[in-house]
């Protein structure tokens, strides 16, 4: 949109970058879409067709087990492929598509020469050359494949269109590029240029390669399996149309239009002639309606779908019209038709295989020709009629419209239905003309039901979608019976495949391959299993099979938007699935995308200019997220709205608006950020900026919390570690972890003094409860230190044991404190001053005397929310330099810690002991303090590195006060303890 059609190498690079960004979003949508999982149950039978896969399309996979059992693929003879085609055809497959290339064929010539040469060496006197024809017949695997493909009548073979540059010498590629090459391949699978409205846009190709003429002419159709990637190597679309011979090589030669294997498979399934296809470049390929019936020149009715017989259609037409009168009552499956396979043996007798796996012998099969529906209808409930000698028929007790046909001489019986009788009678004449030993499907299992939730008719046959079934319902019997010879009636909506102006089709990938089998879209059947008939052929009826390989050894992989190493065969299966299910993916036309871009840009510009920057940024992200959410929703529905230009428009216009707003309105805010980044967390700076709070630089008094920390016995560390560089390394790791914790709790770092951290909470940005933030930080620091101790201990002998047992003391006090930039005119520091600061420092130092690690003042404690922390009263102390005593507390932990119950018990007993202590009941106090020892978290026996605990200290005091009481007998004691050292 922004670059237009300007031709400039630099702009071309920008366009390529924009295209890459668009691919990024496009691929991301596919990754999200195909990454969804489904709760599906696996079956224990490897050879069963599992219900959670696509029920209509299957991959016959040259997989690793096939290669292990049949040998290296290069050593396979083509009789293996012939067997696969035969077995699938005998099972009633509707279409077999090859994604396997057969470049050339010698029809056994080379093998015959090798065998003849060997035999002549072994027995020179024997005229082996005269037997060359017989030997060649044995090794003519190419003819076996051609015959199997031709006899199946439902196999679509494939080729590759290539560039002459793929060959080194012209003598190699020239024969593959000419009109003569097109003549020998044949034109049964081609379109005329006149069928295309802009044929000049179709990509010309130099070579029609990788198929030999006999095979091409034997196939029901032929299509290419080209899958060229985009510039970044990802296959997002395929070209459905190619021109050959190339007008660039042969300007005077008329080209034909060729298509792909999936599209040719559809023409086969639709029984559609290539000349009836309409192609509008940039819009669609029109294949016509997918299903129909027609009457041939002899007056015999057929349907257009392979293996779908006319009796099946009559049964469907009758039952669905009846069910359509009250569709909601037909949500259960309605059986329309059943399997009937006829086989003529070498003696000319026809036998049948029918539903439920019943194999009728010759006698029962012959009897089927002699029964009519009127005979079945006339049977009474317990009546049995003779059909022929030793053959009788009666009603089946297990269900209506079921009859038992019995051969008393052979002691054989079969369950038949009126539908089977009618179908056999319809085909009675044509069955006599069957080729020997070739199973022929004259009927398939078919059922329908009405999906109440979706209000659609559903069938087990892919061709019978809701539109087709609805048209069948609306078609009268009269119209069907009046159909003239050579005419047809088609059902359903016209199938139009969306393409761009170059004939490219966007693949709507549905799932991943490199995932659990239960999550795959298509079921893979082993080539070996099909070759050896290890899968029940009765399961193949009406299904579509794509023959290819997902084995890593054969390297047939592409990079797809949602997955690397995606088997190429699955791209063709996915295209086929997309078209059959009308599950297309198209990209919104460029002009509509431009309208979206302009609207988004206008909205962002207005928001960016007239709304506060933080709100504007938030809204831009909300808008981006909202747009991507909407775009993904439509993507799932089959419409890609585009993303990169729209997201760029949101970002670009918002950035421009913010730059303008920033330039005119944020000079003071920039100054604030630069002035305080060295003291406080970025989050606090942002909060100050957003709230437009400007602190008074130079000093201001406020009620805040001072915070001091120090490592216990740090001088010992220096002595034990020895190496100054290691000491610095240790100190840096410790200070980094503690400072991060401080900033996370919105503290302001004042300074470091060796191993000590000096900080405060509540300035320059006021905090709702600065004391609580400080206590949160203290508990979190102790937790972080425990994690560091475990880490250091796990580093082996790197650190002495004193490091593994490191402890830290913290002193916290709240009060009126002056904060501001203080220092000389040359150098200033944002710091704090005041009596409350000195007390916090004294509390940190005095904690050592008690064996406590977090000591807080009463002025801090009274700000804490009830139940937020576990703490105990520690003492009423007169610290050095202060005349007034201070009541202090030891902060132990937060509720929810591992030893919460133990700490609560400690506090309970401790407070009883303190009460006795203040009452000068020294014996009781000493006893209770002794009980506390079992619960002390830092008891030296349980916490290496701890030297004492408050309980130990008080026990010693009690013993001392017994001898020398703090006051004379009869006087009142205030409970104050005067510290004698800092």
Short mmCIF file of N, CA, C and O in Angstrom, two decimals, residues 608-724:
data_model
loop_
_atom_site.label_atom_id
_atom_site.label_comp_id
_atom_site.label_asym_id
_atom_site.label_seq_id
_atom_site.Cartn_x
_atom_site.Cartn_y
_atom_site.Cartn_z
N UNK A 608 -3.44 8.45 19.67
CA UNK A 608 -2.09 8.82 20.06
C UNK A 608 -1.92 10.29 20.35
O UNK A 608 -1.13 10.68 21.21
N UNK A 609 -2.66 11.14 19.65
CA UNK A 609 -2.51 12.59 19.83
C UNK A 609 -3.31 13.13 21.00
O UNK A 609 -2.90 14.10 21.64
N UNK A 610 -4.44 12.53 21.28
CA UNK A 610 -5.36 13.13 22.25
C UNK A 610 -5.55 12.31 23.53
O UNK A 610 -6.37 12.67 24.37
N UNK A 611 -4.82 11.22 23.68
CA UNK A 611 -4.92 10.40 24.89
C UNK A 611 -3.54 10.30 25.50
O UNK A 611 -2.53 10.35 24.80
N UNK A 612 -3.48 10.19 26.83
CA UNK A 612 -2.20 10.06 27.50
C UNK A 612 -1.39 8.92 26.90
O UNK A 612 -1.95 7.92 26.48
N UNK A 613 -0.09 9.10 26.92
CA UNK A 613 0.78 8.16 26.20
C UNK A 613 0.62 6.73 26.70
O UNK A 613 0.56 5.79 25.89
N UNK A 614 0.56 6.54 28.03
CA UNK A 614 0.46 5.16 28.53
C UNK A 614 -0.86 4.53 28.14
O UNK A 614 -0.94 3.34 27.86
N UNK A 615 -1.92 5.33 28.11
CA UNK A 615 -3.21 4.80 27.66
C UNK A 615 -3.15 4.51 26.16
O UNK A 615 -3.67 3.49 25.69
N UNK A 616 -2.50 5.41 25.43
CA UNK A 616 -2.38 5.23 23.98
C UNK A 616 -1.63 3.95 23.64
O UNK A 616 -2.03 3.18 22.76
N UNK A 617 -0.52 3.72 24.36
CA UNK A 617 0.26 2.50 24.11
C UNK A 617 -0.56 1.27 24.45
O UNK A 617 -0.60 0.29 23.70
N UNK A 618 -1.24 1.33 25.60
CA UNK A 618 -2.07 0.18 26.00
C UNK A 618 -3.15 -0.08 24.97
O UNK A 618 -3.40 -1.24 24.58
N UNK A 619 -3.79 1.00 24.50
CA UNK A 619 -4.86 0.83 23.51
C UNK A 619 -4.31 0.29 22.19
O UNK A 619 -4.98 -0.50 21.52
N UNK A 620 -3.08 0.71 21.85
CA UNK A 620 -2.51 0.19 20.59
C UNK A 620 -2.26 -1.31 20.68
O UNK A 620 -2.52 -2.04 19.73
N UNK A 621 -1.79 -1.77 21.85
CA UNK A 621 -1.57 -3.21 22.02
C UNK A 621 -2.91 -3.95 22.06
O UNK A 621 -3.02 -5.06 21.52
N UNK A 622 -3.89 -3.33 22.70
CA UNK A 622 -5.22 -3.94 22.72
C UNK A 622 -5.75 -4.03 21.29
O UNK A 622 -6.33 -5.06 20.88
N UNK A 623 -5.54 -2.95 20.52
CA UNK A 623 -6.01 -2.94 19.14
C UNK A 623 -5.29 -3.99 18.31
O UNK A 623 -5.91 -4.70 17.50
N UNK A 624 -3.97 -4.11 18.50
CA UNK A 624 -3.21 -5.13 17.77
C UNK A 624 -3.69 -6.53 18.14
O UNK A 624 -3.92 -7.38 17.28
N UNK A 625 -3.82 -6.75 19.46
CA UNK A 625 -4.30 -8.06 19.90
C UNK A 625 -5.70 -8.34 19.41
O UNK A 625 -6.01 -9.46 18.97
N UNK A 626 -6.55 -7.31 19.48
CA UNK A 626 -7.92 -7.49 19.00
C UNK A 626 -7.98 -7.77 17.52
O UNK A 626 -8.73 -8.66 17.06
N UNK A 627 -7.16 -7.02 16.75
CA UNK A 627 -7.16 -7.26 15.29
C UNK A 627 -6.65 -8.66 14.97
O UNK A 627 -7.22 -9.37 14.13
N UNK A 628 -5.55 -9.07 15.65
CA UNK A 628 -5.02 -10.41 15.38
C UNK A 628 -6.04 -11.48 15.77
O UNK A 628 -6.16 -12.50 15.10
N UNK A 629 -6.77 -11.23 16.87
CA UNK A 629 -7.81 -12.18 17.26
C UNK A 629 -8.91 -12.29 16.21
O UNK A 629 -9.35 -13.39 15.86
N UNK A 630 -9.34 -11.13 15.69
CA UNK A 630 -10.36 -11.13 14.64
C UNK A 630 -9.83 -11.78 13.37
O UNK A 630 -10.51 -12.59 12.73
N UNK A 631 -8.57 -11.43 13.02
CA UNK A 631 -7.96 -12.00 11.82
C UNK A 631 -7.86 -13.52 11.94
O UNK A 631 -8.11 -14.25 10.97
N UNK A 632 -7.49 -14.00 13.12
CA UNK A 632 -7.39 -15.45 13.31
C UNK A 632 -8.76 -16.11 13.23
O UNK A 632 -8.89 -17.21 12.67
N UNK A 633 -9.77 -15.45 13.78
CA UNK A 633 -11.13 -16.00 13.69
C UNK A 633 -11.53 -16.19 12.23
O UNK A 633 -12.05 -17.26 11.85
N UNK A 634 -11.31 -15.17 11.42
CA UNK A 634 -11.66 -15.28 10.01
C UNK A 634 -10.76 -16.29 9.30
O UNK A 634 -11.19 -16.97 8.36
N UNK A 635 -9.50 -16.38 9.74
CA UNK A 635 -8.58 -17.37 9.16
C UNK A 635 -9.13 -18.77 9.37
O UNK A 635 -9.10 -19.60 8.44
N UNK A 636 -9.64 -19.04 10.56
CA UNK A 636 -10.23 -20.35 10.80
C UNK A 636 -11.45 -20.59 9.92
O UNK A 636 -11.79 -21.73 9.62
N UNK A 637 -12.13 -19.51 9.53
CA UNK A 637 -13.31 -19.65 8.68
C UNK A 637 -12.94 -19.68 7.20
O UNK A 637 -13.82 -19.83 6.35
N UNK A 638 -11.63 -19.52 6.88
CA UNK A 638 -11.20 -19.63 5.49
C UNK A 638 -10.88 -18.32 4.80
O UNK A 638 -10.73 -18.29 3.58
N UNK A 639 -10.76 -17.22 5.56
CA UNK A 639 -10.43 -15.92 4.97
C UNK A 639 -9.25 -15.31 5.71
O UNK A 639 -9.34 -15.04 6.91
N UNK A 640 -8.15 -15.09 5.00
CA UNK A 640 -6.99 -14.44 5.60
C UNK A 640 -7.05 -12.96 5.31
O UNK A 640 -6.95 -12.53 4.16
N UNK A 641 -7.23 -12.16 6.37
CA UNK A 641 -7.40 -10.71 6.21
C UNK A 641 -6.08 -10.00 5.96
O UNK A 641 -6.09 -8.84 5.53
N UNK A 642 -4.97 -10.67 6.23
CA UNK A 642 -3.68 -9.98 6.22
C UNK A 642 -3.38 -9.48 7.61
O UNK A 642 -4.28 -9.19 8.40
N UNK A 643 -2.09 -9.35 7.94
CA UNK A 643 -1.74 -8.92 9.29
C UNK A 643 -0.58 -7.94 9.33
O UNK A 643 -0.62 -6.98 10.10
N UNK A 644 0.44 -8.14 8.53
CA UNK A 644 1.65 -7.33 8.68
C UNK A 644 1.39 -5.86 8.40
O UNK A 644 1.82 -4.98 9.15
N UNK A 645 0.68 -5.54 7.31
CA UNK A 645 0.42 -4.13 6.98
C UNK A 645 -0.46 -3.49 8.05
O UNK A 645 -0.27 -2.34 8.42
N UNK A 646 -1.43 -4.24 8.54
CA UNK A 646 -2.33 -3.70 9.55
C UNK A 646 -1.60 -3.45 10.86
O UNK A 646 -1.78 -2.39 11.49
N UNK A 647 -0.78 -4.39 11.30
CA UNK A 647 -0.02 -4.22 12.55
C UNK A 647 0.98 -3.09 12.38
O UNK A 647 1.19 -2.26 13.29
N UNK A 648 1.62 -3.02 11.21
CA UNK A 648 2.57 -1.94 10.95
C UNK A 648 1.87 -0.59 10.98
O UNK A 648 2.42 0.39 11.51
N UNK A 649 0.67 -0.50 10.44
CA UNK A 649 -0.08 0.75 10.45
C UNK A 649 -0.38 1.19 11.88
O UNK A 649 -0.26 2.37 12.23
N UNK A 650 -0.78 0.22 12.73
CA UNK A 650 -1.06 0.54 14.13
C UNK A 650 0.21 1.04 14.82
O UNK A 650 0.21 2.08 15.49
N UNK A 651 1.32 0.33 14.64
CA UNK A 651 2.56 0.70 15.30
C UNK A 651 3.11 2.02 14.76
O UNK A 651 3.49 2.92 15.54
N UNK A 652 3.13 2.16 13.44
CA UNK A 652 3.74 3.34 12.82
C UNK A 652 2.99 4.61 13.21
O UNK A 652 3.60 5.60 13.65
N UNK A 653 1.67 4.61 13.07
CA UNK A 653 0.91 5.82 13.39
C UNK A 653 0.95 6.11 14.88
O UNK A 653 1.00 7.28 15.29
N UNK A 654 0.96 5.08 15.71
CA UNK A 654 1.03 5.30 17.15
C UNK A 654 2.38 5.86 17.55
O UNK A 654 2.46 6.75 18.40
N UNK A 655 3.42 5.35 16.92
CA UNK A 655 4.77 5.86 17.22
C UNK A 655 4.89 7.33 16.81
O UNK A 655 5.43 8.16 17.56
N UNK A 656 4.38 7.67 15.63
CA UNK A 656 4.42 9.06 15.18
C UNK A 656 3.68 9.96 16.15
O UNK A 656 4.18 11.03 16.55
N UNK A 657 2.49 9.53 16.56
CA UNK A 657 1.71 10.34 17.49
C UNK A 657 2.42 10.47 18.83
O UNK A 657 2.43 11.55 19.44
N UNK A 658 3.03 9.40 19.30
CA UNK A 658 3.74 9.45 20.57
C UNK A 658 4.96 10.35 20.50
O UNK A 658 5.29 11.06 21.46
N UNK A 659 5.66 10.32 19.36
CA UNK A 659 6.83 11.20 19.20
C UNK A 659 6.40 12.66 19.29
O UNK A 659 7.05 13.48 19.96
N UNK A 660 5.32 12.98 18.62
CA UNK A 660 4.82 14.36 18.68
C UNK A 660 4.44 14.74 20.10
O UNK A 660 4.83 15.79 20.62
N UNK A 661 3.66 13.87 20.74
CA UNK A 661 3.24 14.14 22.12
C UNK A 661 4.43 14.18 23.05
O UNK A 661 4.52 15.06 23.92
N UNK A 662 5.36 13.28 22.86
CA UNK A 662 6.54 13.22 23.71
C UNK A 662 7.38 14.49 23.60
O UNK A 662 7.88 15.01 24.59
N UNK A 663 7.49 14.98 22.38
CA UNK A 663 8.32 16.17 22.15
C UNK A 663 7.75 17.39 22.85
O UNK A 663 8.48 18.20 23.43
N UNK A 664 6.46 17.54 22.83
CA UNK A 664 5.84 18.74 23.37
C UNK A 664 5.51 18.66 24.86
O UNK A 664 5.34 19.67 25.52
N UNK A 665 5.36 17.45 25.40
CA UNK A 665 4.79 17.35 26.74
C UNK A 665 5.64 16.62 27.77
O UNK A 665 5.26 16.56 28.94
N UNK A 666 6.77 16.07 27.41
CA UNK A 666 7.45 15.20 28.37
C UNK A 666 8.88 15.62 28.70
O UNK A 666 9.70 14.79 29.09
N UNK A 667 9.23 16.88 28.59
CA UNK A 667 10.59 17.31 28.93
C UNK A 667 10.89 17.08 30.41
O UNK A 667 11.94 16.54 30.78
N UNK A 668 9.99 17.50 31.30
CA UNK A 668 10.21 17.32 32.73
C UNK A 668 10.21 15.84 33.11
O UNK A 668 10.94 15.44 34.01
N UNK A 669 9.39 15.06 32.42
CA UNK A 669 9.35 13.63 32.72
C UNK A 669 10.67 12.96 32.32
O UNK A 669 11.14 12.06 33.03
N UNK A 670 11.24 13.39 31.22
CA UNK A 670 12.53 12.82 30.82
C UNK A 670 13.60 13.15 31.85
O UNK A 670 14.44 12.33 32.19
N UNK A 671 13.55 14.38 32.36
CA UNK A 671 14.51 14.79 33.38
C UNK A 671 14.36 13.93 34.63
O UNK A 671 15.33 13.49 35.23
N UNK A 672 13.13 13.70 35.03
CA UNK A 672 12.86 12.89 36.22
C UNK A 672 13.42 11.48 36.06
O UNK A 672 14.05 10.93 36.97
N UNK A 673 13.20 10.91 34.91
CA UNK A 673 13.70 9.55 34.67
C UNK A 673 15.21 9.49 34.74
O UNK A 673 15.79 8.60 35.35
N UNK A 674 15.88 10.49 34.12
CA UNK A 674 17.33 10.49 34.11
C UNK A 674 17.90 10.74 35.51
O UNK A 674 18.96 10.24 35.87
N UNK A 675 17.18 11.54 36.33
CA UNK A 675 17.68 11.91 37.65
C UNK A 675 17.62 10.77 38.65
O UNK A 675 18.42 10.69 39.57
N UNK A 676 16.65 9.87 38.52
CA UNK A 676 16.41 8.90 39.58
C UNK A 676 16.64 7.45 39.20
O UNK A 676 16.44 6.57 40.02
N UNK A 677 17.07 7.18 37.98
CA UNK A 677 17.24 5.78 37.59
C UNK A 677 18.30 5.07 38.42
O UNK A 677 18.24 3.85 38.60
N UNK A 678 19.27 5.82 38.93
CA UNK A 678 20.33 5.16 39.71
C UNK A 678 19.88 4.82 41.11
O UNK A 678 20.59 4.13 41.84
N UNK A 679 18.71 5.33 41.54
CA UNK A 679 18.28 5.11 42.92
C UNK A 679 17.14 4.11 43.05
O UNK A 679 17.09 3.37 44.02
N UNK A 680 16.21 4.15 42.15
CA UNK A 680 14.98 3.38 42.34
C UNK A 680 14.68 2.53 41.11
O UNK A 680 15.29 2.70 40.06
N UNK A 681 13.70 1.64 41.26
CA UNK A 681 13.36 0.70 40.18
C UNK A 681 12.69 1.44 39.03
O UNK A 681 12.04 2.48 39.23
N UNK A 682 12.85 0.92 37.81
CA UNK A 682 12.17 1.54 36.66
C UNK A 682 10.67 1.61 36.84
O UNK A 682 10.02 2.55 36.36
N UNK A 683 10.09 0.61 37.53
CA UNK A 683 8.64 0.63 37.74
C UNK A 683 8.22 1.84 38.56
O UNK A 683 7.20 2.47 38.29
N UNK A 684 9.02 2.17 39.60
CA UNK A 684 8.70 3.35 40.41
C UNK A 684 8.83 4.63 39.61
O UNK A 684 8.02 5.55 39.75
N UNK A 685 9.85 4.69 38.78
CA UNK A 685 10.01 5.88 37.94
C UNK A 685 8.80 6.04 37.03
O UNK A 685 8.23 7.13 36.90
N UNK A 686 8.38 4.93 36.41
CA UNK A 686 7.21 4.99 35.53
C UNK A 686 5.99 5.46 36.30
O UNK A 686 5.18 6.24 35.79
N UNK A 687 5.84 4.96 37.53
CA UNK A 687 4.68 5.34 38.32
C UNK A 687 4.72 6.82 38.67
O UNK A 687 3.70 7.52 38.63
N UNK A 688 5.91 7.33 38.99
CA UNK A 688 6.05 8.76 39.27
C UNK A 688 5.73 9.59 38.04
O UNK A 688 5.03 10.61 38.11
N UNK A 689 6.23 9.12 36.90
CA UNK A 689 5.97 9.86 35.65
C UNK A 689 4.48 9.86 35.35
O UNK A 689 3.88 10.89 35.03
N UNK A 690 3.87 8.69 35.45
CA UNK A 690 2.45 8.59 35.12
C UNK A 690 1.58 9.41 36.06
O UNK A 690 0.54 9.94 35.68
N UNK A 691 2.00 9.51 37.37
CA UNK A 691 1.23 10.28 38.33
C UNK A 691 1.68 11.74 38.44
O UNK A 691 1.17 12.50 39.27
N UNK A 692 2.68 12.08 37.61
CA UNK A 692 3.18 13.45 37.55
C UNK A 692 3.58 13.96 38.93
O UNK A 692 3.26 15.08 39.34
N UNK A 693 4.30 13.10 39.68
CA UNK A 693 4.78 13.47 41.01
C UNK A 693 6.23 13.94 40.89
O UNK A 693 7.10 13.19 40.47
N UNK A 694 6.48 15.17 41.22
CA UNK A 694 7.81 15.75 41.12
C UNK A 694 8.36 15.97 42.53
O UNK A 694 7.88 16.86 43.25
N UNK A 695 9.34 15.20 42.97
CA UNK A 695 9.89 15.40 44.31
C UNK A 695 10.70 16.69 44.40
O UNK A 695 11.24 17.17 43.41
N UNK A 696 10.76 17.22 45.62
CA UNK A 696 11.55 18.43 45.85
C UNK A 696 13.01 18.05 45.98
O UNK A 696 13.41 17.36 46.92
N UNK A 697 13.81 18.46 45.03
CA UNK A 697 15.23 18.13 45.05
C UNK A 697 15.93 19.06 46.03
O UNK A 697 15.73 20.28 46.01
N UNK A 698 16.76 18.49 46.91
CA UNK A 698 17.45 19.29 47.90
C UNK A 698 17.02 18.93 49.30
O UNK A 698 17.67 19.31 50.27
N UNK A 699 15.96 18.20 49.50
CA UNK A 699 15.59 17.74 50.83
C UNK A 699 14.14 17.99 51.17
O UNK A 699 13.67 19.11 51.09
N UNK A 700 13.41 16.92 51.54
CA UNK A 700 12.04 17.04 52.00
C UNK A 700 11.79 15.96 53.05
O UNK A 700 12.33 14.86 52.95
N UNK A 701 11.01 16.32 54.08
CA UNK A 701 10.75 15.39 55.17
C UNK A 701 9.42 14.68 54.94
O UNK A 701 8.42 15.30 54.58
N UNK A 702 9.42 13.35 55.19
CA UNK A 702 8.20 12.56 55.07
C UNK A 702 8.33 11.33 55.93
O UNK A 702 9.43 10.96 56.36
N UNK A 703 7.22 10.72 56.21
CA UNK A 703 7.22 9.50 57.00
C UNK A 703 7.49 8.31 56.08
O UNK A 703 6.64 7.95 55.26
N UNK A 704 8.66 7.74 56.19
CA UNK A 704 9.05 6.62 55.34
C UNK A 704 9.73 5.57 56.21
O UNK A 704 9.79 5.70 57.44
N UNK A 705 10.27 4.53 55.58
CA UNK A 705 10.91 3.43 56.30
C UNK A 705 12.36 3.30 55.87
O UNK A 705 12.65 3.21 54.66
N UNK A 706 13.26 3.30 56.86
CA UNK A 706 14.69 3.10 56.61
C UNK A 706 15.01 1.61 56.72
O UNK A 706 14.41 0.88 57.52
N UNK A 707 16.03 1.19 55.96
CA UNK A 707 16.25 -0.25 55.77
C UNK A 707 17.77 -0.48 55.69
O UNK A 707 18.45 0.07 54.81
N UNK A 708 18.31 -1.29 56.61
CA UNK A 708 19.74 -1.59 56.64
C UNK A 708 19.94 -3.10 56.63
O UNK A 708 19.24 -3.84 57.33
N UNK A 709 20.91 -3.56 55.83
CA UNK A 709 21.27 -4.99 55.83
C UNK A 709 22.77 -5.13 55.98
O UNK A 709 23.53 -4.21 55.61
N UNK A 710 23.22 -6.28 56.49
CA UNK A 710 24.64 -6.54 56.67
C UNK A 710 24.85 -8.04 56.72
O UNK A 710 24.02 -8.78 57.26
N UNK A 711 25.96 -8.51 56.15
CA UNK A 711 26.29 -9.93 56.21
C UNK A 711 26.95 -10.22 57.56
O UNK A 711 27.88 -9.51 57.97
N UNK A 712 26.46 -11.24 58.24
CA UNK A 712 27.01 -11.60 59.54
C UNK A 712 28.44 -12.14 59.39
O UNK A 712 28.71 -12.98 58.51
N UNK A 713 29.36 -11.62 60.21
CA UNK A 713 30.77 -12.08 60.25
C UNK A 713 31.44 -11.98 58.89
O UNK A 713 32.11 -12.92 58.44
N UNK A 714 31.24 -10.86 58.19
CA UNK A 714 31.78 -10.74 56.83
C UNK A 714 33.31 -10.76 56.82
O UNK A 714 33.92 -11.20 55.85
N UNK A 715 33.93 -10.28 57.90
CA UNK A 715 35.41 -10.28 57.94
C UNK A 715 35.95 -11.70 57.85
O UNK A 715 37.04 -11.93 57.30
N UNK A 716 35.19 -12.68 58.38
CA UNK A 716 35.61 -14.08 58.28
C UNK A 716 35.64 -14.54 56.83
O UNK A 716 36.51 -15.32 56.43
N UNK A 717 34.70 -14.03 56.02
CA UNK A 717 34.65 -14.40 54.60
C UNK A 717 35.94 -13.98 53.91
O UNK A 717 36.51 -14.72 53.13
N UNK A 718 36.36 -12.75 54.17
CA UNK A 718 37.57 -12.25 53.52
C UNK A 718 38.76 -13.13 53.85
O UNK A 718 39.59 -13.45 52.99
N UNK A 719 38.84 -13.54 55.12
CA UNK A 719 39.95 -14.37 55.55
C UNK A 719 39.91 -15.75 54.92
O UNK A 719 40.93 -16.26 54.44
N UNK A 720 38.70 -16.37 54.87
CA UNK A 720 38.58 -17.74 54.36
C UNK A 720 38.74 -17.82 52.85
O UNK A 720 39.32 -18.76 52.33
N UNK A 721 38.19 -16.83 52.15
CA UNK A 721 38.25 -16.87 50.67
C UNK A 721 39.64 -16.52 50.18
O UNK A 721 40.18 -17.15 49.27
N UNK A 722 40.24 -15.50 50.79
CA UNK A 722 41.62 -15.17 50.47
C UNK A 722 41.74 -14.34 49.19
O UNK A 722 42.14 -13.18 49.23
N UNK A 723 41.39 -14.90 48.06
CA UNK A 723 41.55 -14.24 46.77
C UNK A 723 40.57 -13.06 46.68
O UNK A 723 39.36 -13.26 46.69
N UNK A 724 41.05 -11.82 46.55
CA UNK A 724 40.16 -10.66 46.49
C UNK A 724 39.19 -10.72 45.31
O UNK A 724 38.06 -10.28 45.39
#
